[in-house]
PDB file of C-alpha atoms in Angstrom:
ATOM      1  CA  UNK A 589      84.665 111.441 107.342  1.00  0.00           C
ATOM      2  CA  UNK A 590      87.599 113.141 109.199  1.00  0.00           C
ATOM      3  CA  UNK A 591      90.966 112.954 107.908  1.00  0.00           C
ATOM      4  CA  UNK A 592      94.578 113.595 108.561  1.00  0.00           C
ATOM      5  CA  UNK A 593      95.981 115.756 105.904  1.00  0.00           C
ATOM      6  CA  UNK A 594      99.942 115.525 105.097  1.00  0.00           C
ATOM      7  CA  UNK A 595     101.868 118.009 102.399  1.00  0.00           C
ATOM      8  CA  UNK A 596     103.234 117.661 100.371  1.00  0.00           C
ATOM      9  CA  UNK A 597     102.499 114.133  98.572  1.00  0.00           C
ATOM     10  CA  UNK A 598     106.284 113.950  97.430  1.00  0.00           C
ATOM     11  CA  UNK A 599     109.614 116.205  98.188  1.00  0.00           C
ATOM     12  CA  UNK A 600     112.511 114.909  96.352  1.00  0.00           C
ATOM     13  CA  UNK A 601     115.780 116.380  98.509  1.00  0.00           C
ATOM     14  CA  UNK A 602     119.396 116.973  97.933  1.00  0.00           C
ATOM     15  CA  UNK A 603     121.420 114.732 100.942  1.00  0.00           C
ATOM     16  CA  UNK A 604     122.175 116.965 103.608  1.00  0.00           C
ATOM     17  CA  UNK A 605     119.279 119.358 103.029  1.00  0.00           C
ATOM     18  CA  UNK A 606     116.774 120.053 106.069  1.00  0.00           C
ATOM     19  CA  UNK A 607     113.010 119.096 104.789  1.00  0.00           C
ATOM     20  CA  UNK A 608     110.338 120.146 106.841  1.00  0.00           C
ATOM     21  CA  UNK A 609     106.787 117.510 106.683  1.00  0.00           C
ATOM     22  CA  UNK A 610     103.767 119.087 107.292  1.00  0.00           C
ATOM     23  CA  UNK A 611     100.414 117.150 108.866  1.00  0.00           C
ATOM     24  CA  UNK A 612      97.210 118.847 109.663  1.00  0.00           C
ATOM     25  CA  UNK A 613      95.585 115.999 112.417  1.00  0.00           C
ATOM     26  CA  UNK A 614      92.072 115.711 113.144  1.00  0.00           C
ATOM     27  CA  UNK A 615      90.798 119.108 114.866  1.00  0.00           C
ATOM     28  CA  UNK A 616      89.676 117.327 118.230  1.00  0.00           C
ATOM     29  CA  UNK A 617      92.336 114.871 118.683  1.00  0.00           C
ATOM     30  CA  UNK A 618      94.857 115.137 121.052  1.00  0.00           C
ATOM     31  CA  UNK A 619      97.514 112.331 120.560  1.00  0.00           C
ATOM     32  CA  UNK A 620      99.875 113.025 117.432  1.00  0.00           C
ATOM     33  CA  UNK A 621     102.321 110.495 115.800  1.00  0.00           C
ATOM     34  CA  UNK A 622     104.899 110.257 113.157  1.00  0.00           C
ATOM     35  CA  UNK A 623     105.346 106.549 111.401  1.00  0.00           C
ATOM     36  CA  UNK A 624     107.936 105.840 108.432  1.00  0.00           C
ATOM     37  CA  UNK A 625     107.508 103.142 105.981  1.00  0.00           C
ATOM     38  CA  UNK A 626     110.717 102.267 103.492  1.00  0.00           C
ATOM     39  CA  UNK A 627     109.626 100.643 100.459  1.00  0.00           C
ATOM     40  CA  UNK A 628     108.815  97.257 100.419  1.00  0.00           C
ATOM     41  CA  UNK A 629     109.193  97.512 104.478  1.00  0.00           C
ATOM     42  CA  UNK A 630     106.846  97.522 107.738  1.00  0.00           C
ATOM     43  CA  UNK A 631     105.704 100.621 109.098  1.00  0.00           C
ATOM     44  CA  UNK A 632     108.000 102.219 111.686  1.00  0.00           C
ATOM     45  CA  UNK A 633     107.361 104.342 114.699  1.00  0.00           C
ATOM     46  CA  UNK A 634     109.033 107.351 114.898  1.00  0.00           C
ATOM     47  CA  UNK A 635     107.504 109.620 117.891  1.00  0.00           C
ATOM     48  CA  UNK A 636     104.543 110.175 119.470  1.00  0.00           C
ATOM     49  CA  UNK A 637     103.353 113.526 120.839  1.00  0.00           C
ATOM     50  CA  UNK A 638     101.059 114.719 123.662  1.00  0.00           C
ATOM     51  CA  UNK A 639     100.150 118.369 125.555  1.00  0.00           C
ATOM     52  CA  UNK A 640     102.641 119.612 123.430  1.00  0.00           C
ATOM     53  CA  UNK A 641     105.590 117.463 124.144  1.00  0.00           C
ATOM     54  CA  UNK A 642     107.146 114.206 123.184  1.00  0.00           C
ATOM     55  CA  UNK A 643     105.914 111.248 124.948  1.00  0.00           C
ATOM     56  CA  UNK A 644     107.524 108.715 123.308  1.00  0.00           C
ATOM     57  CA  UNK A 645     110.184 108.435 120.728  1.00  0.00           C
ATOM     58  CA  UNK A 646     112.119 105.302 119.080  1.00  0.00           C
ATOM     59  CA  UNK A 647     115.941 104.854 118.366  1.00  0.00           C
ATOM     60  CA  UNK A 648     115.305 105.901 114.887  1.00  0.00           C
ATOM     61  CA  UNK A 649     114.243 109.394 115.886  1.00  0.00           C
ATOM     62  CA  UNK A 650     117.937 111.088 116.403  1.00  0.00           C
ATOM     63  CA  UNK A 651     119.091 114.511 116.843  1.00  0.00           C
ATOM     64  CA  UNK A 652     118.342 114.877 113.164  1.00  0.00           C
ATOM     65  CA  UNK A 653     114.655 115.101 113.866  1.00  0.00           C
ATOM     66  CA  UNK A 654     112.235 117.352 115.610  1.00  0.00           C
ATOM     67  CA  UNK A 655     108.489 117.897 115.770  1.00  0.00           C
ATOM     68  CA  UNK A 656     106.845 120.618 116.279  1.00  0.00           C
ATOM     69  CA  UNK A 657     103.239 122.168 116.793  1.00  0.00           C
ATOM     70  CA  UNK A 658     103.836 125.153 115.826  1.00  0.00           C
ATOM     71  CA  UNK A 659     100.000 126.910 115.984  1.00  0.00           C
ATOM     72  CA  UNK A 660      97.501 124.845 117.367  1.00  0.00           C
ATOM     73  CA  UNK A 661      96.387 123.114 114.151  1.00  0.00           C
ATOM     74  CA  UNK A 662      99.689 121.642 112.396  1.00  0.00           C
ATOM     75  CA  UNK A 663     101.876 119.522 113.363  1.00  0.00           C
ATOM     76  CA  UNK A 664     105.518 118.760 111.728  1.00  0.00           C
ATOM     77  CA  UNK A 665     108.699 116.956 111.372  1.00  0.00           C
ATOM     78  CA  UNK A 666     111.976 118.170 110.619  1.00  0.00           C
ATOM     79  CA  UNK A 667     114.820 116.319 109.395  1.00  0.00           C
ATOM     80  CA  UNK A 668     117.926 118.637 109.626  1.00  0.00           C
ATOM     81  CA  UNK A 669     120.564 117.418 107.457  1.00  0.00           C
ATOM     82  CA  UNK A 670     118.653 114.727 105.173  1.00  0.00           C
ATOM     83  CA  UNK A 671     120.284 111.306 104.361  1.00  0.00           C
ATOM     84  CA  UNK A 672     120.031 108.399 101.163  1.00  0.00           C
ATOM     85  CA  UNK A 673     118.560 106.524 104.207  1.00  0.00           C
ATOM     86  CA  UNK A 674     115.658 108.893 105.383  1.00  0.00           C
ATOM     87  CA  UNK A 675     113.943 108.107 102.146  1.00  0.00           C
ATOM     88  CA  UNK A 676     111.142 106.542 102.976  1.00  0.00           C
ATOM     89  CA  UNK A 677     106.958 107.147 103.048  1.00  0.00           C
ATOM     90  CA  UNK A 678     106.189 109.587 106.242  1.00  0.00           C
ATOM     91  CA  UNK A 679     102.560 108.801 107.675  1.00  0.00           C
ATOM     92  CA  UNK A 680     101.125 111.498 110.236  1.00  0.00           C
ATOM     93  CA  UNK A 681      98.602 109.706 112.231  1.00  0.00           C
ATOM     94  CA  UNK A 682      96.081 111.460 115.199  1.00  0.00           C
ATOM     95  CA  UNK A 683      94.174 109.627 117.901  1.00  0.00           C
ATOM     96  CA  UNK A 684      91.199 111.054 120.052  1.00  0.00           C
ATOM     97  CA  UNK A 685      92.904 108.311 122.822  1.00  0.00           C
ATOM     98  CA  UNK A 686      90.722 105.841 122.318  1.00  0.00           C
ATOM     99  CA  UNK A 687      92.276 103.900 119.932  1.00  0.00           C
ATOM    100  CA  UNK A 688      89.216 103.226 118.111  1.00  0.00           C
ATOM    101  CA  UNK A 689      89.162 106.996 116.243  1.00  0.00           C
ATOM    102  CA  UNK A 690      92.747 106.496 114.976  1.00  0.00           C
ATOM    103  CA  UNK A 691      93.733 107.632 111.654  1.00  0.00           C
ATOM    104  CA  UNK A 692      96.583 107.931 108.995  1.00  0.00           C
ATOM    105  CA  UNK A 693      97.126 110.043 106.688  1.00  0.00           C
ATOM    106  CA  UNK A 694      98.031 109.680 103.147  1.00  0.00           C
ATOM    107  CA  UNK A 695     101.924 110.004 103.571  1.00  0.00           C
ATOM    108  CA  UNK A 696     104.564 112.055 102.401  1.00  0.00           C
ATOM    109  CA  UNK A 697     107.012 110.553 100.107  1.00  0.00           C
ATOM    110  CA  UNK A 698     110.216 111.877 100.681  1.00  0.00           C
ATOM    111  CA  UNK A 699     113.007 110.717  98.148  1.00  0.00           C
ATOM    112  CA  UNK A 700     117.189 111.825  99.133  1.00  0.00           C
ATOM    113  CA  UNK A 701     119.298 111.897  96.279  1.00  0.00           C
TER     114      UNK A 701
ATOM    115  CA  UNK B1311     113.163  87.440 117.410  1.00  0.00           C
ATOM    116  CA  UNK B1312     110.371  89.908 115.992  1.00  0.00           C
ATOM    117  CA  UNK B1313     108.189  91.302 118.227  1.00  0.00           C
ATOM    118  CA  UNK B1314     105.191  90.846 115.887  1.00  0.00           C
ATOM    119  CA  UNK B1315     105.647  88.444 112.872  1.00  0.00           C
ATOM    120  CA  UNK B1316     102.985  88.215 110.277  1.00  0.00           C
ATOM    121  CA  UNK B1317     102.111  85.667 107.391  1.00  0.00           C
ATOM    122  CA  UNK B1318     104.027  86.633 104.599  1.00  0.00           C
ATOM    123  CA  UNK B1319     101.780  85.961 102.214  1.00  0.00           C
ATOM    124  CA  UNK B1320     101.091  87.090  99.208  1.00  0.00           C
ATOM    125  CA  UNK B1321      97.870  84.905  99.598  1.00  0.00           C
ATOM    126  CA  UNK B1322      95.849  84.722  96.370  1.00  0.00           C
ATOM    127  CA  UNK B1323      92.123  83.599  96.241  1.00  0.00           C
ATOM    128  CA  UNK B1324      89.127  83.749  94.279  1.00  0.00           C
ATOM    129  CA  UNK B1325      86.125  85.858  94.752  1.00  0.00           C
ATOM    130  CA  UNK B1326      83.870  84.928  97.362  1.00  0.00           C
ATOM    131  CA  UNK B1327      86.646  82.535  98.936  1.00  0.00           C
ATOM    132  CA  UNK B1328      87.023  82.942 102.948  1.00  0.00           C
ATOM    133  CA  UNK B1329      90.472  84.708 104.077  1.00  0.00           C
ATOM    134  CA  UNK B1330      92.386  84.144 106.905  1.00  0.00           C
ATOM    135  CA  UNK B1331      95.043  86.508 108.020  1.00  0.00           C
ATOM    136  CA  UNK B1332      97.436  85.806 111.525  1.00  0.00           C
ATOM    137  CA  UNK B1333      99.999  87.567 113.596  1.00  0.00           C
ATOM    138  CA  UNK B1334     102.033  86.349 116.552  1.00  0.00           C
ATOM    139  CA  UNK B1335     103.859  88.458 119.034  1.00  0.00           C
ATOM    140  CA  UNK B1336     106.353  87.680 121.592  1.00  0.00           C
ATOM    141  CA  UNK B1337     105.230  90.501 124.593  1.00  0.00           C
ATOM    142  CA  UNK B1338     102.376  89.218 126.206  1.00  0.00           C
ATOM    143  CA  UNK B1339     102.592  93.317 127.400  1.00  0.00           C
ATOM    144  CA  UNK B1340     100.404  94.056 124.027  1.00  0.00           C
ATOM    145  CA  UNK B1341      96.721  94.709 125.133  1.00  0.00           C
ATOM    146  CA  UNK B1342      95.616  96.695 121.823  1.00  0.00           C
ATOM    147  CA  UNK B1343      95.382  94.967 118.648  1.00  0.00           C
ATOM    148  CA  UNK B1344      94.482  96.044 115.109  1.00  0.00           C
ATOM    149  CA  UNK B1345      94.114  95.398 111.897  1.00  0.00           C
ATOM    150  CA  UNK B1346      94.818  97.921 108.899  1.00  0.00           C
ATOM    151  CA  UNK B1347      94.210  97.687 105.156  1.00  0.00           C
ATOM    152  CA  UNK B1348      96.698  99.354 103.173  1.00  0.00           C
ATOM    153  CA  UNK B1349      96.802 100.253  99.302  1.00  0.00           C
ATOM    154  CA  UNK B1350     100.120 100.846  97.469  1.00  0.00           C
ATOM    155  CA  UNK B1351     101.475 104.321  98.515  1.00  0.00           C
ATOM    156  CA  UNK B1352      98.893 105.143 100.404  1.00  0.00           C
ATOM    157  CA  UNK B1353      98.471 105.406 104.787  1.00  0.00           C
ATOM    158  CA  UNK B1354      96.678 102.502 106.201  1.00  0.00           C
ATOM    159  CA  UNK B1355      93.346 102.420 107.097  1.00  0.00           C
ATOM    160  CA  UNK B1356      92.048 101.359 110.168  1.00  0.00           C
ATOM    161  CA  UNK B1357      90.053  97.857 109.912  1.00  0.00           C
ATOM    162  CA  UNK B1358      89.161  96.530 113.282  1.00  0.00           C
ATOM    163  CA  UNK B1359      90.271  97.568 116.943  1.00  0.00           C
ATOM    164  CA  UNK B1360      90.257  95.071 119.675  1.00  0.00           C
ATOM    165  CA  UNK B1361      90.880  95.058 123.200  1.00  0.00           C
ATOM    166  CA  UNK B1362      92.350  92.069 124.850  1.00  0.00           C
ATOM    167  CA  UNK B1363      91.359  88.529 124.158  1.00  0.00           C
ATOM    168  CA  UNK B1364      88.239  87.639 122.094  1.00  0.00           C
ATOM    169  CA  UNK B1365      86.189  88.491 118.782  1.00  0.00           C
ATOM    170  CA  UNK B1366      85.283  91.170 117.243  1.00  0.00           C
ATOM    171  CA  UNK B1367      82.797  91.214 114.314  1.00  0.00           C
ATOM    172  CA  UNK B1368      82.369  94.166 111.405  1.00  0.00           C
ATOM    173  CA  UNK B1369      80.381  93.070 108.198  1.00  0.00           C
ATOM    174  CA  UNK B1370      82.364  90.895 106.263  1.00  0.00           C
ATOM    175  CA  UNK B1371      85.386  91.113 108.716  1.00  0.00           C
ATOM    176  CA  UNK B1372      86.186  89.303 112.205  1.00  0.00           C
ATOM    177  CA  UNK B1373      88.955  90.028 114.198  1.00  0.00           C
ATOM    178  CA  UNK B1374      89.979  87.475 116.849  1.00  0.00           C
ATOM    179  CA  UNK B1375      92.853  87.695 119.677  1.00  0.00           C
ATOM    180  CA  UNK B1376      94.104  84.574 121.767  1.00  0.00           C
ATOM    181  CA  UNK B1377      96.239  86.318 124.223  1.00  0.00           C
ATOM    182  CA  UNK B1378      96.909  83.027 125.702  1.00  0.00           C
ATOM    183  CA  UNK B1379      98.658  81.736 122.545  1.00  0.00           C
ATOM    184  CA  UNK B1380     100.059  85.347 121.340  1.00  0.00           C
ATOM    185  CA  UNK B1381      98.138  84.906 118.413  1.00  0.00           C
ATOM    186  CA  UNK B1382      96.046  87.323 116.013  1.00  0.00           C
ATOM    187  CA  UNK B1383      93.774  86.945 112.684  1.00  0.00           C
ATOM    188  CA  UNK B1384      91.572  88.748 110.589  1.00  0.00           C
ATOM    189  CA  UNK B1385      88.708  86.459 108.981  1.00  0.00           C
ATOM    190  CA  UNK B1386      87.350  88.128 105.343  1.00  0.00           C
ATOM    191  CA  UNK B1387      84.290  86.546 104.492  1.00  0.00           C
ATOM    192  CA  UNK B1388      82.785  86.210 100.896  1.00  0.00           C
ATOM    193  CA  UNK B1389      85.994  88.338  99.468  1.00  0.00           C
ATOM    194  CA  UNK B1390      85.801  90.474  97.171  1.00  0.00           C
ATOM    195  CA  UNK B1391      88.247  92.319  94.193  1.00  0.00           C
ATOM    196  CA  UNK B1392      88.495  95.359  95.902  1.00  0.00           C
ATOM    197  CA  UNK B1393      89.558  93.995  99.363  1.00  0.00           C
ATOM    198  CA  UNK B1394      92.858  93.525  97.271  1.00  0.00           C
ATOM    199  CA  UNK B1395      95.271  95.004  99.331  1.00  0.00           C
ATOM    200  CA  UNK B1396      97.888  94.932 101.760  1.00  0.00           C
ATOM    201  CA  UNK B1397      97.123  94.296 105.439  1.00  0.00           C
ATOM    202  CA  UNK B1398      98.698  94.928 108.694  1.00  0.00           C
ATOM    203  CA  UNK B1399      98.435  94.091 112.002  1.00  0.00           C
ATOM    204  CA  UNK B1400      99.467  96.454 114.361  1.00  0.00           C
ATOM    205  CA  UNK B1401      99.592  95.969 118.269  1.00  0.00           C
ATOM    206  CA  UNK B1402     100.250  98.424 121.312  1.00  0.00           C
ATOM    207  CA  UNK B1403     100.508  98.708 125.045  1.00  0.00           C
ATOM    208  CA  UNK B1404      98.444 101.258 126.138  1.00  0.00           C
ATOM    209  CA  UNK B1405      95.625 102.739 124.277  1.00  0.00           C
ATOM    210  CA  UNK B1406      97.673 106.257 123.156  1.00  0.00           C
ATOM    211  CA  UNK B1407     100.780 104.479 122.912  1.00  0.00           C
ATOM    212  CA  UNK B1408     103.022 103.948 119.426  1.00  0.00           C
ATOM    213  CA  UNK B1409     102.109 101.114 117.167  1.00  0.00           C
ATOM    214  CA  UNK B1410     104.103  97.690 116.594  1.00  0.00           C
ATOM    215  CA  UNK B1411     103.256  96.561 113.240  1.00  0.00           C
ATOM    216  CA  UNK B1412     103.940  92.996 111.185  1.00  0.00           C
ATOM    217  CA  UNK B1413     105.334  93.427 107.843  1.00  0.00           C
ATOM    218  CA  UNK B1414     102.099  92.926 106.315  1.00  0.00           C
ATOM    219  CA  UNK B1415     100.284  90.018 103.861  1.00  0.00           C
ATOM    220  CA  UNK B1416      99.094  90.911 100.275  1.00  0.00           C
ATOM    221  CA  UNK B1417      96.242  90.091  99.196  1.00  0.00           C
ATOM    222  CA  UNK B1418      94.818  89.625  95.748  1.00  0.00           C
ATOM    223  CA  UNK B1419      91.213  88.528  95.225  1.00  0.00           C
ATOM    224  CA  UNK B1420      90.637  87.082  91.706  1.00  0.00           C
ATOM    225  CA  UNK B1421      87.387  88.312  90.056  1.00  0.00           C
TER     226      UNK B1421
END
């Protein structure tokens, strides 16, 4: 079965440190999202991305973050000066558009301290 | 007021029992509705995808949506240990779109 791969598994960061996420999507998939999930919380939307741009983003995704495709096959977040508060579980997730090929992958745990 | 609120749970039954898992939402905007199992620290797994109002059937699982009432479940029939776990609904507007999810119910199936 296809899968959405996400390194690393765990980054532990010093506060004001940039961290960059990295997600490998699904090789014929198209539609590209970022989700966050604190501990203990729901799963949060942070930005979707499409034909190489950002179609949709949420109030949570600030200046501090960017995303980037950088060669075709990965696709990545960056958090530019890292807060207590950005620790949280980071889900990549791909869709072919369909909705019904839609898949997450096993999260990056990033931890501030 | 959320715009999706789940059961809170955590439900606990015993093996083979019947489960019944329920969302509301407040935008009757939502057309896309799913259901995702999730196991601790790990992404969540696509269950069941429906489109608008109506039933959807997969094994052991049903997924039904009353658009009417803003309403949502997932039916587990004959549970088992493993389907231990914690499950989400999720809902969206269009069929690319970002995902609204509940806070999610945990379940625990006694052996």
């Amino acid at each position: 079965e296809p899968e959405v791969t996400q390194t690393p598994s765990h980054q532990v960061t010093q506060m004001g440190q940039e961290v960059i996420l990295r997600c490998v999507p699904i090789s014929n998939h198209l539609y590209f999202y970022w989700y966050r999930q604190i501990l203990g919380q729901k799963v949060e939307f942070l930005v979707s991305f499409y034909n190489n741009e950002i179609s949709e983003k949420s109030e949570i995704f600030d200046d501090q973050f960017s995303v980037e495709r950088p060669d075709g096959s990965n696709f990545t977040l960056k958090i530019r000066s890292t807060k207590l508060e950005d620790s949280a579980m980071y889900f990549c997730a791909s869709s072919d558009g369909t909705g019904r090929l839609a898949f997450f992958g096993q999260g990056t745990r990033l931890t501030v301290v | 007021q959320k715009e999706v609120e789940q059961d809170p749970g955590p439900l606990s039954v015993p093996e083979g029992a019947i489960v019944s898992l329920n969302c509301t939402y407040s935008n009757s905007a939502f057309q896309y509705f799913m259901w995702y199992r999730q196991y601790s620290r790990k992404g969540p797994e696509l269950l069941m995808y429906t489109y608008s109002s109506g039933n959807k059937e997969d094994g052991r699982f049903t997924a039904q949506v009353d658009k009417s009432s803003k309403y949502i479940s997932l039916f587990i029939r004959d549970s088992q240990p493993s389907d231990s776990a914690t499950y989400l609904c999720a809902m969206r507007y269009t069929n690319a779109g970002k995902s609204t999810f509940g806070d999610g119910t945990t379940l625990t199936v006694k052996p």
